[in-house]
mmCIF file of C-alpha atoms in Angstrom:
data_model
loop_
_atom_site.group_PDB
_atom_site.id
_atom_site.type_symbol
_atom_site.label_atom_id
_atom_site.label_comp_id
_atom_site.label_asym_id
_atom_site.label_seq_id
_atom_site.Cartn_x
_atom_site.Cartn_y
_atom_site.Cartn_z
ATOM 1 C CA MET B 1 131.122 -189.602 -107.585
ATOM 2 C CA GLY B 2 134.772 -189.273 -106.632
ATOM 3 C CA GLY B 3 134.997 -186.152 -108.794
ATOM 4 C CA GLU B 4 132.008 -184.675 -106.985
ATOM 5 C CA ILE B 5 133.670 -185.220 -103.616
ATOM 6 C CA GLU B 6 136.864 -183.572 -104.859
ATOM 7 C CA LYS B 7 134.887 -180.558 -106.061
ATOM 8 C CA CYS B 8 133.091 -180.436 -102.712
ATOM 9 C CA ILE B 9 136.436 -180.386 -100.869
ATOM 10 C CA LYS B 10 137.659 -177.519 -103.065
ATOM 11 C CA VAL B 11 134.431 -175.579 -102.464
ATOM 12 C CA TRP B 12 134.727 -175.928 -98.702
ATOM 13 C CA ILE B 13 138.407 -174.977 -98.679
ATOM 14 C CA ILE B 14 137.402 -171.714 -100.353
ATOM 15 C CA VAL B 15 134.535 -171.296 -97.872
ATOM 16 C CA ILE B 16 136.822 -171.767 -94.876
ATOM 17 C CA THR B 17 139.377 -169.349 -96.347
ATOM 18 C CA SER B 18 136.617 -166.792 -96.907
ATOM 19 C CA LEU B 19 135.443 -167.113 -93.323
ATOM 20 C CA CYS B 20 139.010 -166.612 -92.095
ATOM 21 C CA TYR B 21 138.911 -163.273 -93.919
ATOM 22 C CA CYS B 22 135.609 -162.475 -92.174
ATOM 23 C CA TYR B 23 137.032 -163.371 -88.776
ATOM 24 C CA TYR B 24 140.379 -161.597 -89.007
ATOM 25 C CA VAL B 25 139.546 -158.646 -91.279
ATOM 26 C CA VAL B 26 135.832 -157.914 -91.567
ATOM 27 C CA ALA B 27 135.209 -158.218 -87.823
ATOM 28 C CA ARG B 28 137.560 -155.271 -87.274
ATOM 29 C CA ILE B 29 135.574 -152.986 -89.566
ATOM 30 C CA ARG B 30 132.970 -150.807 -87.929
ATOM 31 C CA LYS B 31 129.507 -152.341 -88.044
ATOM 32 C CA GLY B 32 127.063 -151.040 -90.624
ATOM 33 C CA MET B 33 127.301 -150.366 -94.346
ATOM 34 C CA MET B 34 131.113 -150.442 -94.500
ATOM 35 C CA ARG B 35 131.210 -153.935 -92.980
ATOM 36 C CA LEU B 36 128.377 -155.022 -95.256
ATOM 37 C CA LEU B 37 130.269 -153.767 -98.328
ATOM 38 C CA SER B 38 133.383 -155.624 -97.194
ATOM 39 C CA LEU B 39 131.317 -158.818 -97.178
ATOM 40 C CA LEU B 40 130.136 -158.471 -100.799
ATOM 41 C CA PRO B 41 132.940 -160.705 -102.184
ATOM 42 C CA ILE B 42 131.959 -163.402 -99.679
ATOM 43 C CA PHE B 43 128.290 -163.155 -100.677
ATOM 44 C CA TYR B 44 129.376 -163.570 -104.308
ATOM 45 C CA LEU B 45 131.445 -166.655 -103.481
ATOM 46 C CA PHE B 46 128.713 -168.229 -101.357
ATOM 47 C CA ILE B 47 126.219 -167.726 -104.201
ATOM 48 C CA THR B 48 128.433 -168.990 -107.031
ATOM 49 C CA LEU B 49 130.395 -171.835 -105.426
ATOM 50 C CA PRO B 50 127.441 -174.287 -105.230
ATOM 51 C CA PHE B 51 127.146 -174.183 -109.041
ATOM 52 C CA ASN B 52 130.239 -176.434 -109.076
ATOM 53 C CA LEU B 53 128.300 -179.278 -107.451
ATOM 54 C CA ASN B 54 125.764 -181.566 -109.142
ATOM 55 C CA SER B 55 124.851 -184.092 -106.458
ATOM 56 C CA VAL B 56 121.435 -183.695 -104.844
ATOM 57 C CA HIS B 57 122.760 -184.657 -101.432
ATOM 58 C CA ILE B 58 126.161 -182.950 -101.357
ATOM 59 C CA GLY B 59 125.053 -180.023 -103.498
ATOM 60 C CA GLY B 60 121.705 -179.580 -101.780
ATOM 61 C CA LEU B 61 123.219 -179.356 -98.309
ATOM 62 C CA THR B 62 125.987 -177.033 -99.498
ATOM 63 C CA ILE B 63 123.442 -174.728 -101.163
ATOM 64 C CA PHE B 64 121.368 -174.602 -97.996
ATOM 65 C CA PHE B 65 124.382 -173.942 -95.767
ATOM 66 C CA LEU B 66 125.991 -171.237 -97.919
ATOM 67 C CA VAL B 67 123.308 -169.511 -99.986
ATOM 68 C CA TRP B 68 120.716 -169.400 -97.224
ATOM 69 C CA LEU B 69 122.148 -169.845 -93.735
ATOM 70 C CA GLY B 70 125.640 -168.522 -94.383
ATOM 71 C CA ASN B 71 124.604 -165.380 -96.241
ATOM 72 C CA PHE B 72 121.835 -164.545 -93.764
ATOM 73 C CA LYS B 73 124.173 -164.989 -90.785
ATOM 74 C CA LEU B 74 126.781 -162.746 -92.409
ATOM 75 C CA ILE B 75 124.157 -160.068 -93.137
ATOM 76 C CA LEU B 76 123.315 -160.051 -89.436
ATOM 77 C CA PHE B 77 127.031 -160.068 -88.599
ATOM 78 C CA ALA B 78 127.474 -156.877 -90.663
ATOM 79 C CA PHE B 79 125.261 -155.067 -88.157
ATOM 80 C CA ASP B 80 126.537 -156.818 -85.011
ATOM 81 C CA GLN B 81 123.492 -159.043 -84.724
ATOM 82 C CA GLY B 82 122.764 -162.733 -84.934
ATOM 83 C CA PRO B 83 124.704 -165.808 -83.835
ATOM 84 C CA LEU B 84 128.137 -164.420 -84.855
ATOM 85 C CA THR B 85 127.827 -161.538 -82.396
ATOM 86 C CA PRO B 86 129.646 -161.137 -80.070
ATOM 87 C CA LEU B 87 132.602 -162.409 -82.078
ATOM 88 C CA PRO B 88 133.372 -166.001 -80.996
ATOM 89 C CA PRO B 89 136.722 -166.341 -79.197
ATOM 90 C CA LYS B 90 138.040 -169.028 -81.562
ATOM 91 C CA LEU B 91 138.173 -169.251 -85.354
ATOM 92 C CA PHE B 92 136.740 -172.778 -85.420
ATOM 93 C CA HIS B 93 133.779 -171.572 -83.377
ATOM 94 C CA PHE B 94 133.180 -168.733 -85.860
ATOM 95 C CA ILE B 95 133.445 -170.987 -88.940
ATOM 96 C CA SER B 96 131.147 -173.626 -87.439
ATOM 97 C CA VAL B 97 128.416 -171.162 -86.540
ATOM 98 C CA ALA B 98 128.753 -169.233 -89.815
ATOM 99 C CA CYS B 99 128.286 -172.070 -92.268
ATOM 100 C CA LEU B 100 126.817 -175.048 -90.426
ATOM 101 C CA PRO B 101 123.155 -175.622 -89.467
ATOM 102 C CA ILE B 102 123.796 -175.197 -85.758
ATOM 103 C CA LYS B 103 122.692 -172.931 -82.960
ATOM 104 C CA ILE B 104 124.769 -173.077 -79.797
ATOM 105 C CA LYS B 105 122.820 -173.139 -76.553
ATOM 106 C CA GLN B 106 122.903 -169.796 -74.779
ATOM 107 C CA HIS B 107 122.771 -171.452 -71.370
ATOM 108 C CA PRO B 108 124.659 -174.767 -71.547
ATOM 109 C CA SER B 109 124.368 -177.332 -68.796
ATOM 110 C CA PRO B 110 126.752 -176.707 -65.873
ATOM 111 C CA GLN B 111 129.812 -178.936 -65.795
ATOM 112 C CA ASN B 112 128.849 -180.408 -62.440
ATOM 113 C CA ALA B 113 125.327 -181.224 -63.578
ATOM 114 C CA LYS B 114 124.135 -184.795 -63.324
ATOM 115 C CA PRO B 115 125.126 -186.607 -66.543
ATOM 116 C CA ALA B 116 122.263 -187.456 -68.863
ATOM 117 C CA PRO B 117 121.393 -191.136 -69.185
ATOM 118 C CA LYS B 118 123.097 -192.854 -72.120
ATOM 119 C CA VAL B 119 119.853 -194.379 -73.364
ATOM 120 C CA THR B 120 117.015 -191.914 -73.893
ATOM 121 C CA PRO B 121 114.010 -191.866 -76.222
ATOM 122 C CA ARG B 122 115.856 -189.325 -78.400
ATOM 123 C CA SER B 123 118.958 -191.528 -78.646
ATOM 124 C CA ILE B 124 116.815 -194.523 -79.561
ATOM 125 C CA LEU B 125 115.095 -192.521 -82.297
ATOM 126 C CA SER B 126 118.506 -191.388 -83.533
ATOM 127 C CA VAL B 127 119.258 -195.012 -84.365
ATOM 128 C CA ILE B 128 115.801 -195.970 -85.616
ATOM 129 C CA LYS B 129 115.509 -193.070 -88.066
ATOM 130 C CA PRO B 130 118.609 -193.949 -90.145
ATOM 131 C CA LEU B 131 117.468 -197.564 -90.263
ATOM 132 C CA PHE B 132 114.024 -196.444 -91.395
ATOM 133 C CA LEU B 133 115.591 -194.253 -94.071
ATOM 134 C CA ALA B 134 117.680 -197.189 -95.303
ATOM 135 C CA LEU B 135 114.507 -199.290 -95.449
ATOM 136 C CA ILE B 136 112.745 -196.596 -97.491
ATOM 137 C CA ILE B 137 115.645 -196.420 -99.946
ATOM 138 C CA ARG B 138 115.615 -200.190 -100.400
ATOM 139 C CA SER B 139 111.840 -200.229 -100.845
ATOM 140 C CA TYR B 140 112.122 -198.041 -103.945
ATOM 141 C CA GLU B 141 113.015 -201.225 -105.846
ATOM 142 C CA PHE B 142 109.359 -202.230 -105.487
ATOM 143 C CA ARG B 143 107.814 -198.947 -106.649
ATOM 144 C CA PRO B 144 106.320 -200.468 -109.821
ATOM 145 C CA ILE B 145 104.045 -202.679 -107.736
ATOM 146 C CA MET B 146 103.260 -200.109 -105.032
ATOM 147 C CA HIS B 147 100.167 -197.946 -104.851
ATOM 148 C CA PRO B 148 100.966 -194.330 -105.858
ATOM 149 C CA TYR B 149 99.811 -193.031 -102.466
ATOM 150 C CA LEU B 150 102.249 -195.365 -100.713
ATOM 151 C CA VAL B 151 105.078 -194.204 -102.976
ATOM 152 C CA PHE B 152 104.193 -190.586 -102.206
ATOM 153 C CA ALA B 153 104.201 -191.343 -98.465
ATOM 154 C CA LEU B 154 107.690 -192.829 -98.850
ATOM 155 C CA TYR B 155 108.843 -189.651 -100.611
ATOM 156 C CA CYS B 156 107.471 -187.547 -97.730
ATOM 157 C CA PHE B 157 109.299 -189.612 -95.120
ATOM 158 C CA HIS B 158 112.449 -189.595 -97.288
ATOM 159 C CA VAL B 159 112.469 -185.792 -97.408
ATOM 160 C CA TYR B 160 111.969 -185.498 -93.652
ATOM 161 C CA LEU B 161 114.507 -188.141 -92.634
ATOM 162 C CA GLY B 162 117.035 -187.144 -95.282
ATOM 163 C CA VAL B 163 117.039 -183.509 -94.190
ATOM 164 C CA GLU B 164 117.099 -184.278 -90.466
ATOM 165 C CA ILE B 165 119.909 -186.828 -90.719
ATOM 166 C CA GLY B 166 121.871 -184.666 -93.156
ATOM 167 C CA LEU B 167 121.745 -181.690 -90.801
ATOM 168 C CA ALA B 168 122.649 -183.877 -87.824
ATOM 169 C CA LEU B 169 125.727 -185.192 -89.624
ATOM 170 C CA ALA B 170 126.748 -181.683 -90.621
ATOM 171 C CA ALA B 171 126.554 -180.644 -86.959
ATOM 172 C CA ALA B 172 128.626 -183.634 -85.788
ATOM 173 C CA PRO B 173 132.017 -181.795 -85.867
ATOM 174 C CA ALA B 174 130.661 -179.067 -83.595
ATOM 175 C CA ARG B 175 129.201 -181.629 -81.179
ATOM 176 C CA ALA B 176 132.481 -183.550 -81.203
ATOM 177 C CA CYS B 177 134.269 -180.366 -80.091
ATOM 178 C CA GLY B 178 132.041 -180.075 -77.043
ATOM 179 C CA PHE B 179 129.464 -177.508 -78.168
ATOM 180 C CA GLU B 180 125.980 -177.914 -76.719
ATOM 181 C CA LEU B 181 123.579 -177.338 -79.615
ATOM 182 C CA GLU B 182 119.927 -176.507 -79.907
ATOM 183 C CA PRO B 183 117.879 -179.262 -81.584
ATOM 184 C CA GLN B 184 117.584 -178.959 -85.363
ATOM 185 C CA PHE B 185 114.269 -180.809 -85.526
ATOM 186 C CA ASN B 186 111.782 -181.576 -82.790
ATOM 187 C CA GLU B 187 109.761 -184.583 -83.985
ATOM 188 C CA PRO B 188 107.541 -182.644 -86.458
ATOM 189 C CA TYR B 189 105.179 -185.611 -86.871
ATOM 190 C CA LEU B 190 103.955 -184.821 -83.325
ATOM 191 C CA ALA B 191 102.901 -181.267 -84.210
ATOM 192 C CA THR B 192 99.366 -180.391 -83.130
ATOM 193 C CA SER B 193 99.009 -177.267 -85.295
ATOM 194 C CA LEU B 194 100.643 -175.557 -88.241
ATOM 195 C CA GLN B 195 102.088 -172.966 -85.888
ATOM 196 C CA ASP B 196 103.570 -175.778 -83.831
ATOM 197 C CA PHE B 197 104.862 -177.597 -86.935
ATOM 198 C CA TRP B 198 106.595 -174.677 -88.640
ATOM 199 C CA GLY B 199 107.574 -172.622 -85.605
ATOM 200 C CA ARG B 200 108.661 -175.187 -83.037
ATOM 201 C CA ARG B 201 109.353 -178.500 -84.749
ATOM 202 C CA TRP B 202 110.344 -178.396 -88.454
ATOM 203 C CA ASN B 203 113.911 -177.352 -89.414
ATOM 204 C CA LEU B 204 114.454 -175.037 -86.469
ATOM 205 C CA MET B 205 117.659 -173.681 -88.004
ATOM 206 C CA VAL B 206 115.545 -171.941 -90.646
ATOM 207 C CA THR B 207 113.186 -170.613 -87.992
ATOM 208 C CA SER B 208 116.103 -169.256 -85.954
ATOM 209 C CA ILE B 209 117.576 -167.374 -88.942
ATOM 210 C CA LEU B 210 114.289 -166.082 -90.405
ATOM 211 C CA ARG B 211 113.210 -164.610 -87.077
ATOM 212 C CA PRO B 212 115.961 -161.935 -86.810
ATOM 213 C CA THR B 213 116.326 -161.339 -90.575
ATOM 214 C CA VAL B 214 112.673 -161.208 -91.682
ATOM 215 C CA TYR B 215 110.101 -161.685 -88.917
ATOM 216 C CA ASN B 216 111.402 -159.175 -86.365
ATOM 217 C CA PRO B 217 112.069 -156.293 -88.835
ATOM 218 C CA ILE B 218 108.686 -156.724 -90.539
ATOM 219 C CA ARG B 219 106.957 -156.914 -87.181
ATOM 220 C CA ARG B 220 108.597 -153.652 -86.044
ATOM 221 C CA ILE B 221 107.570 -151.902 -89.255
ATOM 222 C CA SER B 222 104.050 -153.325 -89.111
ATOM 223 C CA THR B 223 103.586 -152.215 -85.508
ATOM 224 C CA ASP B 224 103.664 -148.569 -86.634
ATOM 225 C CA ILE B 225 101.173 -149.306 -89.425
ATOM 226 C CA VAL B 226 98.601 -151.762 -88.055
ATOM 227 C CA GLY B 227 99.383 -151.745 -84.330
ATOM 228 C CA PRO B 228 101.005 -154.323 -82.056
ATOM 229 C CA ARG B 229 98.020 -156.698 -82.081
ATOM 230 C CA LEU B 230 98.081 -157.315 -85.841
ATOM 231 C CA ALA B 231 101.796 -156.723 -86.450
ATOM 232 C CA PRO B 232 102.783 -160.428 -86.185
ATOM 233 C CA LEU B 233 100.484 -161.390 -89.058
ATOM 234 C CA PRO B 234 102.295 -159.658 -91.964
ATOM 235 C CA ALA B 235 105.590 -160.731 -90.365
ATOM 236 C CA VAL B 236 104.488 -164.368 -90.545
ATOM 237 C CA ILE B 237 103.453 -164.013 -94.201
ATOM 238 C CA ALA B 238 106.748 -162.303 -95.071
ATOM 239 C CA SER B 239 108.751 -165.071 -93.381
ATOM 240 C CA PHE B 240 106.958 -167.776 -95.345
ATOM 241 C CA LEU B 241 107.322 -165.777 -98.575
ATOM 242 C CA VAL B 242 111.092 -165.490 -98.109
ATOM 243 C CA SER B 243 111.276 -169.186 -97.243
ATOM 244 C CA GLY B 244 109.387 -170.046 -100.423
ATOM 245 C CA LEU B 245 111.624 -167.877 -102.598
ATOM 246 C CA LEU B 246 114.760 -169.418 -101.115
ATOM 247 C CA HIS B 247 113.403 -172.918 -101.732
ATOM 248 C CA GLU B 248 112.903 -171.861 -105.353
ATOM 249 C CA VAL B 249 116.554 -170.771 -105.403
ATOM 250 C CA ILE B 250 117.655 -174.144 -104.021
ATOM 251 C CA PHE B 251 115.594 -175.958 -106.645
ATOM 252 C CA TYR B 252 117.152 -173.805 -109.366
ATOM 253 C CA TYR B 253 120.655 -174.799 -108.262
ATOM 254 C CA LEU B 254 119.676 -178.472 -108.263
ATOM 255 C CA THR B 255 117.773 -178.524 -111.551
ATOM 256 C CA ARG B 256 119.068 -175.483 -113.505
ATOM 257 C CA ALA B 257 115.414 -175.050 -114.517
ATOM 258 C CA TYR B 258 113.578 -171.763 -114.137
ATOM 259 C CA PRO B 259 111.047 -171.791 -111.291
ATOM 260 C CA THR B 260 107.352 -172.287 -111.893
ATOM 261 C CA TRP B 261 106.539 -170.846 -108.435
ATOM 262 C CA GLU B 262 104.472 -173.715 -107.039
ATOM 263 C CA VAL B 263 106.921 -173.999 -104.144
ATOM 264 C CA THR B 264 106.565 -170.309 -103.345
ATOM 265 C CA TRP B 265 102.790 -170.651 -103.369
ATOM 266 C CA PHE B 266 103.075 -173.675 -101.079
ATOM 267 C CA PHE B 267 104.822 -171.594 -98.441
ATOM 268 C CA ILE B 268 102.521 -168.619 -98.928
ATOM 269 C CA LEU B 269 99.570 -170.963 -98.379
ATOM 270 C CA GLN B 270 101.188 -172.297 -95.213
ATOM 271 C CA GLY B 271 101.770 -168.738 -94.006
ATOM 272 C CA VAL B 272 98.179 -167.688 -94.690
ATOM 273 C CA CYS B 273 96.891 -170.766 -92.852
ATOM 274 C CA VAL B 274 99.199 -170.099 -89.896
ATOM 275 C CA VAL B 275 97.840 -166.525 -89.730
ATOM 276 C CA ILE B 276 94.261 -167.825 -89.798
ATOM 277 C CA GLU B 277 95.174 -170.328 -87.098
ATOM 278 C CA ILE B 278 96.644 -167.567 -84.900
ATOM 279 C CA MET B 279 93.520 -165.439 -85.303
ATOM 280 C CA VAL B 280 91.210 -168.370 -84.495
ATOM 281 C CA LYS B 281 93.236 -169.243 -81.398
ATOM 282 C CA LYS B 282 92.997 -165.666 -80.174
ATOM 283 C CA ALA B 283 89.246 -165.634 -80.813
ATOM 284 C CA VAL B 284 88.423 -168.872 -78.981
ATOM 285 C CA ALA B 285 91.262 -168.560 -76.427
ATOM 286 C CA ASP B 286 91.124 -171.636 -74.168
ATOM 287 C CA ARG B 287 87.391 -172.214 -74.537
ATOM 288 C CA TRP B 288 87.779 -174.875 -77.220
ATOM 289 C CA GLN B 289 90.688 -177.022 -78.316
ATOM 290 C CA LEU B 290 91.034 -180.151 -80.428
ATOM 291 C CA HIS B 291 92.506 -183.207 -78.765
ATOM 292 C CA ARG B 292 96.034 -183.910 -79.969
ATOM 293 C CA ALA B 293 94.881 -187.320 -81.264
ATOM 294 C CA VAL B 294 92.823 -185.343 -83.801
ATOM 295 C CA SER B 295 94.930 -182.239 -84.336
ATOM 296 C CA ALA B 296 98.227 -184.089 -84.942
ATOM 297 C CA PRO B 297 96.962 -186.212 -87.874
ATOM 298 C CA LEU B 298 95.110 -183.176 -89.288
ATOM 299 C CA THR B 299 98.307 -181.109 -89.192
ATOM 300 C CA ALA B 300 100.481 -183.794 -90.806
ATOM 301 C CA GLY B 301 97.765 -184.526 -93.354
ATOM 302 C CA PHE B 302 97.386 -180.874 -94.331
ATOM 303 C CA VAL B 303 101.129 -180.415 -94.840
ATOM 304 C CA ALA B 304 101.372 -183.667 -96.842
ATOM 305 C CA VAL B 305 98.335 -182.952 -99.064
ATOM 306 C CA THR B 306 99.325 -179.359 -99.824
ATOM 307 C CA GLY B 307 102.887 -180.576 -100.361
ATOM 308 C CA GLY B 308 101.662 -183.094 -102.915
ATOM 309 C CA TRP B 309 99.702 -180.327 -104.615
ATOM 310 C CA LEU B 310 102.338 -177.565 -104.697
ATOM 311 C CA PHE B 311 105.743 -178.659 -103.307
ATOM 312 C CA PHE B 312 106.467 -182.014 -104.933
ATOM 313 C CA PRO B 313 105.363 -181.338 -108.567
ATOM 314 C CA GLN B 314 108.487 -179.274 -109.196
ATOM 315 C CA ILE B 315 110.581 -182.136 -107.837
ATOM 316 C CA PHE B 316 108.831 -184.729 -109.995
ATOM 317 C CA ARG B 317 108.801 -182.567 -113.126
ATOM 318 C CA ASN B 318 112.579 -182.125 -113.032
ATOM 319 C CA GLY B 319 113.374 -185.706 -112.054
ATOM 320 C CA LEU B 320 114.957 -184.765 -108.730
ATOM 321 C CA HIS B 321 113.367 -187.753 -107.023
ATOM 322 C CA GLU B 322 114.914 -190.170 -109.526
ATOM 323 C CA LYS B 323 118.306 -188.493 -109.235
ATOM 324 C CA THR B 324 118.063 -188.737 -105.452
ATOM 325 C CA ILE B 325 117.240 -192.447 -105.614
ATOM 326 C CA GLN B 326 120.141 -193.089 -108.014
ATOM 327 C CA GLU B 327 122.455 -191.535 -105.426
ATOM 328 C CA TYR B 328 121.174 -193.857 -102.708
ATOM 329 C CA PRO B 329 124.656 -195.376 -102.048
ATOM 330 C CA ILE B 330 125.664 -191.939 -100.722
ATOM 331 C CA MET B 331 122.652 -191.962 -98.430
ATOM 332 C CA ILE B 332 123.602 -195.439 -97.211
ATOM 333 C CA ASP B 333 127.033 -194.026 -96.327
ATOM 334 C CA PHE B 334 125.262 -191.158 -94.533
ATOM 335 C CA VAL B 335 123.252 -193.697 -92.549
ATOM 336 C CA LYS B 336 126.349 -195.723 -91.633
ATOM 337 C CA ALA B 337 128.202 -192.585 -90.580
ATOM 338 C CA ASN B 338 125.237 -191.499 -88.474
ATOM 339 C CA LEU B 339 125.070 -194.860 -86.723
ATOM 340 C CA LEU B 340 128.812 -194.789 -86.067
ATOM 341 C CA PHE B 341 128.590 -191.237 -84.709
ATOM 342 C CA TYR B 342 125.881 -192.092 -82.200
ATOM 343 C CA LYS B 343 127.618 -195.349 -81.271
ATOM 344 C CA LEU B 344 130.743 -193.363 -80.393
#
């Protein structure tokens, strides 16, 4: 694993050097196609560099940061849009926003505002979640005697907690430098609808980058074709389609196996169901609404069942779950680092 860490350091040195070029050279090129063309070498590097990594945890996060978030942010930057516009005043600020899963608050709390209490429900959960993840990792030793449904539930929680904690740790340097950041997750298990789950609670960094790159352009185009009332619907489908394709790309990096497209169909199904949900809500307005005690379990259950049908088979088929479990010492280190970060 030491060799993997060394390769990761080399990859990120190249990434930081590339972003220095973007900050000092590309930013001075007029926005539009010329700036986009000047970014082509960076796109190439961001796409090829993750092939040097084999770890699910280190490689998976690097793929997500560079191939998806980084490239999409730089595409927006080419046209003076997105989180890198206006150009941040400091290089560190630019690098952090460009390649990390963070979104800086547009209206930070005033300096003379009343300090937040040290102990809050969110801070308590920030300690409980790593401990729960560590418990899940340890429980894998007993998989042979567990019911398959229980094992699958553990995998679901592992994916959620692993991604949330991994993104939180990646954002730690920016927080340590005083940036006020938007939340990356918002307790998705409390979602009362698919629209709530995918749009306001699950991996909000993806939502924030898909909105300006996919949703908004498709919505503008669709407005001229189907009118403003129906324009959001194809934009939603397009956003989920792009998300599915990029998940396929991530899986290809991790497995080096050609996609079988179940993951894409999973996200298309979610998009279609979100569209149906939007239409139903508009039809019934406020005349009828499920109680959250019913809608929350239905939402989580639907995502879990459809995930077991379409999302997880590609993981199981290529042994990603076993590889992830074998790397559990790395995850234990992640948990310890997370606890130390919040303690400080």
